[in-house]
CSV table of C-alpha atoms in Angstrom, one decimal:
chain,number,residue,atom,x,y,z
A,31,MET,CA,135.9,87.4,1.9
A,32,ILE,CA,136.3,84.5,4.4
A,33,ALA,CA,132.9,85.2,6.0
A,34,GLU,CA,131.1,84.7,2.7
A,35,LYS,CA,132.5,81.2,2.4
A,36,PHE,CA,130.4,80.1,5.4
A,37,SER,CA,127.2,81.1,3.7
A,38,LEU,CA,124.7,78.3,2.9
A,39,ALA,CA,122.2,80.5,1.1
A,40,GLY,CA,120.5,78.6,-1.7
A,41,LYS,CA,121.6,75.2,-0.3
A,42,THR,CA,119.3,72.5,1.1
A,43,ALA,CA,120.4,70.4,3.9
A,44,LEU,CA,119.0,67.1,5.3
A,45,ILE,CA,120.0,66.4,8.9
A,46,THR,CA,118.9,63.0,10.2
A,47,GLY,CA,118.0,62.8,13.9
A,48,SER,CA,117.4,66.6,14.1
A,49,SER,CA,114.5,66.8,16.5
A,50,GLN,CA,116.9,67.2,19.5
A,51,GLY,CA,120.5,67.3,20.6
A,52,ILE,CA,123.4,67.6,18.2
A,53,GLY,CA,121.2,67.3,15.1
A,54,LYS,CA,118.9,70.1,16.3
A,55,GLY,CA,122.0,72.3,16.9
A,56,ILE,CA,123.3,71.7,13.4
A,57,ALA,CA,119.9,72.3,11.8
A,58,LEU,CA,119.6,75.7,13.6
A,59,ALA,CA,123.1,76.7,12.7
A,60,PHE,CA,122.7,75.8,9.0
A,61,ALA,CA,119.4,77.8,9.0
A,62,GLU,CA,121.1,80.8,10.5
A,63,TYR,CA,123.6,80.7,7.7
A,64,GLY,CA,120.9,80.6,5.0
A,65,ALA,CA,120.3,76.9,4.3
A,66,ASN,CA,116.8,75.5,3.7
A,67,ILE,CA,116.3,72.6,6.2
A,68,ILE,CA,114.9,69.1,6.0
A,69,LEU,CA,114.5,67.8,9.5
A,70,HIS,CA,114.3,64.1,10.2
A,71,CYS,CA,112.8,62.3,13.2
A,72,LYS,CA,112.2,58.7,14.1
A,73,THR,CA,108.9,58.8,16.0
A,74,ASP,CA,108.3,62.0,18.0
A,75,LYS,CA,107.1,64.5,15.4
A,76,ASN,CA,106.1,66.9,18.1
A,77,GLU,CA,109.7,67.6,19.0
A,78,ALA,CA,110.6,68.0,15.3
A,79,GLU,CA,107.7,70.5,14.9
A,80,GLU,CA,109.1,72.6,17.7
A,81,VAL,CA,112.5,72.7,16.0
A,82,ALA,CA,110.8,73.5,12.7
A,83,ASN,CA,109.1,76.5,14.3
A,84,GLU,CA,112.5,77.7,15.4
A,85,VAL,CA,113.9,77.3,11.9
A,86,LYS,CA,110.9,79.1,10.4
A,87,GLY,CA,111.6,82.0,12.8
A,88,ILE,CA,115.1,82.3,11.2
A,89,GLY,CA,113.4,82.8,7.8
A,90,VAL,CA,114.3,79.8,5.7
A,91,ASP,CA,112.2,76.9,4.4
A,92,VAL,CA,111.8,73.8,6.5
A,93,HIS,CA,110.2,70.4,6.1
A,94,ILE,CA,109.9,67.4,8.4
A,95,ILE,CA,110.4,63.7,7.3
A,96,GLN,CA,109.7,60.8,9.6
A,97,ALA,CA,111.5,57.5,9.2
A,98,ASP,CA,112.8,54.7,11.4
A,99,LEU,CA,116.3,54.0,10.0
A,100,SER,CA,116.5,50.7,11.8
A,101,HIS,CA,113.9,49.3,9.3
A,102,SER,CA,114.9,47.7,6.0
A,103,GLY,CA,114.2,50.1,3.1
A,104,ALA,CA,114.1,53.2,5.3
A,105,ALA,CA,117.0,54.9,3.5
A,106,ALA,CA,115.3,54.5,0.1
A,107,ASP,CA,112.0,55.7,1.5
A,108,LEU,CA,113.7,58.8,3.0
A,109,TYR,CA,115.4,59.5,-0.3
A,110,GLN,CA,112.0,59.4,-2.1
A,111,LYS,CA,110.5,61.8,0.4
A,112,VAL,CA,113.3,64.2,0.0
A,113,SER,CA,113.0,64.0,-3.8
A,114,GLU,CA,109.4,65.1,-3.4
A,115,ILE,CA,110.6,68.3,-1.7
A,116,VAL,CA,113.7,69.3,-3.7
A,117,GLU,CA,115.2,68.3,-7.0
A,118,GLN,CA,118.7,68.0,-5.6
A,119,LEU,CA,120.0,67.8,-2.0
A,120,ASP,CA,123.2,69.7,-1.4
A,121,ILE,CA,124.1,68.7,2.2
A,122,LEU,CA,123.6,65.4,3.9
A,123,VAL,CA,124.3,65.2,7.6
A,124,ILE,CA,124.0,61.6,9.0
A,125,ASN,CA,123.5,62.2,12.7
A,126,ALA,CA,120.7,59.7,13.7
A,127,SER,CA,122.0,56.8,15.6
A,128,ALA,CA,121.0,54.0,17.9
A,129,GLN,CA,122.9,53.4,21.2
A,130,ILE,CA,121.8,50.4,23.3
A,131,PRO,CA,123.9,50.3,26.5
A,132,ALA,CA,124.6,46.8,27.8
A,133,ARG,CA,127.5,44.8,29.2
A,134,TRP,CA,129.1,42.9,26.3
A,135,THR,CA,128.1,39.5,27.7
A,136,GLU,CA,124.4,40.6,27.7
A,137,VAL,CA,124.1,42.1,24.2
A,138,SER,CA,121.3,40.5,22.3
A,139,ASP,CA,120.8,39.7,18.6
A,140,ASN,CA,118.1,42.4,18.5
A,141,ASP,CA,120.4,44.9,20.1
A,142,ILE,CA,123.0,44.2,17.4
A,143,ASP,CA,120.5,44.3,14.5
A,144,ILE,CA,119.0,47.7,15.5
A,145,GLN,CA,122.4,49.3,15.9
A,146,VAL,CA,123.9,47.8,12.7
A,147,ASN,CA,120.9,48.8,10.7
A,148,THR,CA,120.6,52.4,12.1
A,149,ASN,CA,124.3,53.2,12.5
A,150,PHE,CA,126.0,51.5,9.6
A,151,LYS,CA,123.6,50.1,7.0
A,152,SER,CA,121.4,53.1,6.7
A,153,THR,CA,124.4,55.4,6.7
A,154,PHE,CA,125.9,53.6,3.7
A,155,GLN,CA,122.5,53.4,1.9
A,156,LEU,CA,121.9,57.1,2.4
A,157,MET,CA,125.3,57.8,0.8
A,158,GLN,CA,124.4,55.5,-2.1
A,159,GLN,CA,121.1,57.4,-2.6
A,160,PHE,CA,122.3,61.0,-2.3
A,161,ALA,CA,126.0,61.1,-3.4
A,162,PRO,CA,125.5,60.4,-7.1
A,163,GLY,CA,123.3,63.4,-7.5
A,164,MET,CA,125.8,65.6,-5.7
A,165,ALA,CA,128.6,64.3,-8.0
A,166,GLU,CA,126.5,65.0,-11.0
A,167,THR,CA,126.1,68.6,-10.1
A,168,GLY,CA,129.7,69.0,-9.0
A,169,TRP,CA,129.0,70.1,-5.4
A,170,GLY,CA,128.0,68.3,-2.3
A,171,ARG,CA,128.7,67.8,1.4
A,172,ILE,CA,128.3,64.5,3.3
A,173,LEU,CA,129.0,64.6,7.0
A,174,THR,CA,128.6,61.7,9.4
A,175,ILE,CA,128.4,62.3,13.1
A,176,GLY,CA,130.7,59.7,14.7
A,177,SER,CA,131.9,59.5,18.3
A,178,VAL,CA,135.0,59.8,20.5
A,179,GLN,CA,134.2,56.1,21.2
A,180,GLN,CA,136.1,55.4,17.9
A,181,THR,CA,139.2,55.7,20.1
A,182,ARG,CA,137.8,55.7,23.7
A,183,PRO,CA,135.2,52.9,23.5
A,184,HIS,CA,132.9,52.6,26.5
A,185,PRO,CA,132.7,49.1,27.8
A,186,SER,CA,128.9,49.1,27.8
A,187,MET,CA,128.6,50.3,24.2
A,188,ILE,CA,130.7,47.8,22.4
A,189,ILE,CA,128.6,47.5,19.3
A,190,TYR,CA,127.9,51.2,19.0
A,191,ALA,CA,131.6,52.0,19.3
A,192,ALA,CA,132.6,49.4,16.8
A,193,LEU,CA,130.1,50.7,14.3
A,194,LYS,CA,131.2,54.3,14.6
A,195,SER,CA,134.7,53.1,13.7
A,196,ALA,CA,133.3,51.2,10.7
A,197,VAL,CA,131.5,54.4,9.5
A,198,LEU,CA,134.8,56.3,9.7
A,199,ASN,CA,136.4,53.8,7.3
A,200,LEU,CA,133.3,54.2,5.1
A,201,VAL,CA,133.8,57.9,5.1
A,202,GLN,CA,137.5,57.7,4.1
A,203,ASN,CA,136.7,55.2,1.3
A,204,LEU,CA,134.0,57.3,-0.2
A,205,ALA,CA,135.9,60.6,0.2
A,206,MET,CA,138.7,59.2,-1.9
A,207,GLN,CA,136.2,58.3,-4.7
A,208,LEU,CA,134.4,61.6,-4.7
A,209,ALA,CA,137.3,64.0,-4.1
A,210,ASP,CA,137.5,65.0,-7.8
A,211,LYS,CA,133.8,65.5,-8.1
A,212,GLY,CA,133.3,68.5,-5.8
A,213,VAL,CA,131.8,66.4,-3.0
A,214,THR,CA,133.5,66.2,0.4
A,215,VAL,CA,132.9,63.5,2.9
A,216,ASN,CA,133.9,63.9,6.5
A,217,ASN,CA,133.3,62.5,10.0
A,218,LEU,CA,132.7,64.8,13.1
A,219,ALA,CA,133.4,62.9,16.3
A,220,PRO,CA,131.8,64.5,19.4
A,221,GLY,CA,132.9,63.7,22.9
A,222,VAL,CA,130.6,64.0,25.9
A,223,ILE,CA,127.9,66.5,24.8
A,224,ALA,CA,125.1,67.8,26.9
A,225,THR,CA,122.1,66.2,25.2
A,226,PRO,CA,119.1,64.1,26.3
A,227,ARG,CA,121.2,60.9,25.6
A,228,LEU,CA,123.2,61.7,28.8
A,229,ASP,CA,120.2,60.8,30.8
A,230,GLU,CA,120.2,57.2,29.6
A,231,ASP,CA,121.0,54.5,32.1
A,232,VAL,CA,124.4,53.1,31.3
A,233,PRO,CA,126.2,50.3,33.3
A,234,GLU,CA,129.2,51.9,35.1
A,235,PRO,CA,132.6,50.6,34.0
A,236,GLU,CA,135.2,49.6,36.5
A,237,GLU,CA,137.3,52.4,38.0
A,238,ARG,CA,140.5,51.7,36.0
A,239,ILE,CA,138.6,52.1,32.8
A,240,ASN,CA,136.4,54.9,33.9
A,241,LYS,CA,139.4,57.2,34.5
A,242,ARG,CA,140.4,57.1,30.8
A,243,LEU,CA,136.8,58.1,29.8
A,244,GLU,CA,137.1,61.5,31.6
A,245,THR,CA,137.3,64.7,29.5
A,246,PRO,CA,140.6,66.5,30.1
A,247,SER,CA,138.9,69.9,29.9
A,248,GLY,CA,136.6,68.9,32.8
A,249,ASN,CA,133.6,70.3,30.9
A,250,LEU,CA,130.7,69.0,28.9
A,251,GLY,CA,130.4,70.1,25.3
A,252,ASN,CA,127.2,71.4,23.9
A,253,PRO,CA,125.4,71.0,20.5
A,254,GLU,CA,126.6,74.4,19.3
A,255,ASP,CA,130.2,73.2,19.6
A,256,CYS,CA,129.5,70.5,17.1
A,257,ALA,CA,127.3,72.8,14.9
A,258,ALA,CA,130.2,75.3,14.4
A,259,MET,CA,132.5,72.6,13.1
A,260,ALA,CA,129.7,71.1,11.0
A,261,LEU,CA,129.2,74.6,9.4
A,262,LEU,CA,132.9,74.7,8.4
A,263,LEU,CA,132.8,71.3,6.9
A,264,CYS,CA,129.6,71.7,5.0
A,265,SER,CA,130.1,75.2,3.6
A,266,ALA,CA,132.5,76.5,0.9
A,267,ALA,CA,134.9,77.2,3.7
A,268,GLY,CA,135.5,73.4,3.9
A,269,ASN,CA,136.2,73.0,0.1
A,270,PHE,CA,139.7,71.5,0.8
A,271,ILE,CA,138.8,69.3,3.7
A,272,THR,CA,137.7,65.7,2.9
A,273,GLY,CA,138.1,62.2,4.3
A,274,GLN,CA,138.8,63.6,7.7
A,275,ASN,CA,137.9,62.6,11.2
A,276,ILE,CA,137.6,65.7,13.4
A,277,TYR,CA,137.1,65.4,17.2
A,278,VAL,CA,135.0,67.9,19.1
A,279,ASP,CA,135.6,66.4,22.5
A,280,GLY,CA,137.5,68.7,24.9
A,281,GLY,CA,140.5,66.5,24.5
A,282,LEU,CA,139.0,63.1,25.4
A,283,SER,CA,140.5,61.4,22.4
A,284,LEU,CA,144.0,62.3,23.4
């Protein structure tokens, strides 16, 4: 039965940046389909606890881990904390990211370091930590949350957009190496999604560029749109999908 392939019963999933937005949506969807959930937050544990209560209401196990992925050694520390909860992680969703809007002439060294460490370095190091165990057991799912900015870069997010493109290359490289070990590696690239990040103050691009940043559907997406695709990619239904970049963007990448 096709429906059975979407079941995550008996699996444990870590979703980074899951105290709100897309990460929260994915965590709740995975819990709905039976996965035990490890939530991750950077600083605000109160938000994560609210999500944890929602997950508990669904009837699966849930834990919270706090870690600032912009710090050196954070990925190894996170891995150690997960190892204290479960013997083996089945699903890793790397959603946490740092986005520091600024005109390209005003980007500081600190802006670069925070975004590189959070968006790229920690992503690679989390893969290094968790992928070998998945390969050893013969089943695993790694999903990075990219961005439509891989092809429609916003002028005020030059570093963020460049790093999302770099992560996609990382995904394709690792997917090739793990394809015969039962581990899939994919990238889900959202467009404009209704999350708290939309409230951030972002310098407005000039009109000729702004037009190409409009979503053809004319609508905002929501976290559930991303969660549905994440469920496909991280369940048995996605067994034959790896190394892919899949947009959930209302056509913005066209």
